Amino acid sequence: MCGVIGICSKSNVSTSLFYGMNSLQHRGQEAAGMAVYDGEEIRRTRSMGLVIDAFTEEKLRELPGTIGIGHVRYATASGSHDYNIQPLMGFIGGEMIALASDGNLVNYQILRERLEEEGMMFQTTSDTEVILYLITRYYDGDIVEAIKKTMKVIRGAYSVTALVKDKVVAFRDPHGFRPFVLGRDGDDVIVASENAAIEIIGGEMTRNVEAGEILVIDGTGIHSDRFESEATARNCIFEYVYFARNDATLDDINAYTFRRRCGEILWEEAPCDVDLVVPVPDSGIPSAIGYAQAAGIPYGEGLVKNRYMGRTFIKPTQKEREMAVKLKLNPLVDVVKGKSIVLLDDSIVRGTTSRNLIKRLRDAGAREVHMRITSPPVAYSCYYGIDTPNRKNLIAANQSIQEIEENIGADSLAFISLEGLAKAGKKDVSEYCTACFDGDYPVDPTLI
Ligand code: 5GP
Ligand code: MG
């Protein structure tokens, strides 16, 4: 899981890229990188850490140029190495190319082994390098043709921005798993994972980069091409459940509206007679508002969030995860004492968050703690870029809802139905990728 941005402008872009990347920070906090073309060569800066730590004003000044791309990288359990920080760079027809991707290729290992047998030396352990390598291999003077040939070979999820000489190139896999939008600011053209990156720099989102679409953007405008495939769009539903910002309007559905509706639908599906509706901040807030309004029950902030923690989901050990939840959220005794409450969260993955919060809310004096979750049980691993752990660590892959209810110590527990979830997005279940909930994988993950 990552965030990407590309800008083609008439003025310097490094500062705009910096702001845009900041607004995509929720998509990845491990590392950040930027590549800018100055008319002669591509310069690049990459660093571990948050965007704000990775780039000083001085560093931005060292990246002059009117066309550039940026990337924020998500921390995964597989460890972080500076050689994996994107954008990656190479040479194509004797010119420099820089490339960054959000998503995950399911046939990365197979392709890598094949390429290694052929004598290719890899410099990273990132699947983005396979994309870069294949494009340069297939390049014969026509970048779109090279991308089409690459798209024939790679399988899985990818929203890619690349800098090819004086052009920004953007392409999205035929299922459109990961989000990707296009916008304008006057004559400037911007592509980004989410619209906030466009709006923050003064631009306006104009449309989605379509599933299977290839865009070439330069001083003459936007040229759209299409990779022909049998696949139909299957946008990741977990982007709406959890990952995207509330202000993200992805494939024509706004994440905040989606989340509120989930709360309303969950009230219809699993009502609860309590004094107070409490969100698990921040991800549970819109759905708790929806639930409370539909129910006519007061909404109350029963947990205080430490804003300086970042996303702490992927800590290597269970002990660290428990401590992280404690540090991140603390019960507000004055609000919950003596009350029966229903707690709203977007998902249960390992169960760490719910178990910990329910216990501490009871310690803080809550009389009853019910739990309502605005996604179905996460029972399958994601192979398309969401960092769900191995199935053996997914509580819902191993326990029934009844068992989970006991395990987390809730007075009652209910999950929204898959149909209810899809209804919140005003689409049919089959129009989304719902593999993490039902194991229906649009691209065969056994290719791994
Ligand atoms: P659990 O504690 O059950 O393992 O995880 C559930 C919590 O993690 C929920 O509060 C949810 O908002 C959050 N969460 C779910 N998926 C992700 C993810 O991909 N990344 C991060 N950082 N948090 C997640
Ligand atoms: Mg959460």
mmCIF file of C-alpha atoms and ligand atoms in Angstrom, residues 74 238 242-243 283 311 313 345-353 386-387, ligand 1:
data_model
loop_
_atom_site.group_PDB
_atom_site.id
_atom_site.type_symbol
_atom_site.label_atom_id
_atom_site.label_comp_id
_atom_site.label_asym_id
_atom_site.label_seq_id
_atom_site.Cartn_x
_atom_site.Cartn_y
_atom_site.Cartn_z
ATOM 1 C CA TYR A 74 3.738 1.887 3.460
ATOM 2 C CA PHE A 238 -11.344 -1.835 1.633
ATOM 3 C CA TYR A 242 -10.580 1.998 5.900
ATOM 4 C CA PHE A 243 -7.723 3.087 3.750
ATOM 5 C CA SER A 283 -11.631 5.288 11.236
ATOM 6 C CA ARG A 311 -0.676 4.295 11.961
ATOM 7 C CA PHE A 313 -1.147 -1.414 12.797
ATOM 8 C CA ASP A 345 -14.951 0.436 14.257
ATOM 9 C CA ASP A 346 -14.243 -0.195 10.598
ATOM 10 C CA SER A 347 -12.653 -3.627 10.857
ATOM 11 C CA ILE A 348 -11.379 -6.417 13.053
ATOM 12 C CA VAL A 349 -8.162 -7.919 11.741
ATOM 13 C CA ARG A 350 -6.337 -9.686 14.565
ATOM 14 C CA GLY A 351 -8.736 -8.502 17.241
ATOM 15 C CA THR A 352 -6.034 -6.653 19.183
ATOM 16 C CA THR A 353 -7.727 -3.237 19.024
ATOM 17 C CA ILE A 386 -3.541 -4.082 1.487
ATOM 18 C CA ASP A 387 -1.279 -5.357 4.190
HETATM 19 P P1 5GP B 1 -6.846 -5.398 14.813
HETATM 20 O O1 5GP B 1 -6.473 -4.632 16.019
HETATM 21 O O2 5GP B 1 -8.123 -6.143 14.931
HETATM 22 O O3 5GP B 1 -5.717 -6.268 14.342
HETATM 23 O O4 5GP B 1 -7.007 -4.342 13.607
HETATM 24 C C1 5GP B 1 -8.162 -3.560 13.512
HETATM 25 C C2 5GP B 1 -7.838 -2.102 13.573
HETATM 26 O O5 5GP B 1 -6.786 -1.796 12.649
HETATM 27 C C3 5GP B 1 -9.017 -1.219 13.201
HETATM 28 O O6 5GP B 1 -9.104 -0.180 14.164
HETATM 29 C C4 5GP B 1 -8.688 -0.674 11.838
HETATM 30 O O7 5GP B 1 -9.089 0.684 11.743
HETATM 31 C C5 5GP B 1 -7.211 -0.826 11.695
HETATM 32 N N1 5GP B 1 -6.788 -1.314 10.374
HETATM 33 C C6 5GP B 1 -7.414 -2.173 9.552
HETATM 34 N N2 5GP B 1 -6.704 -2.385 8.432
HETATM 35 C C7 5GP B 1 -5.580 -1.647 8.536
HETATM 36 C C8 5GP B 1 -4.440 -1.430 7.696
HETATM 37 O O8 5GP B 1 -4.311 -1.949 6.590
HETATM 38 N N3 5GP B 1 -3.504 -0.575 8.183
HETATM 39 C C9 5GP B 1 -3.618 0.035 9.389
HETATM 40 N N4 5GP B 1 -2.654 0.851 9.778
HETATM 41 N N5 5GP B 1 -4.660 -0.151 10.192
HETATM 42 C C10 5GP B 1 -5.632 -0.970 9.787
#
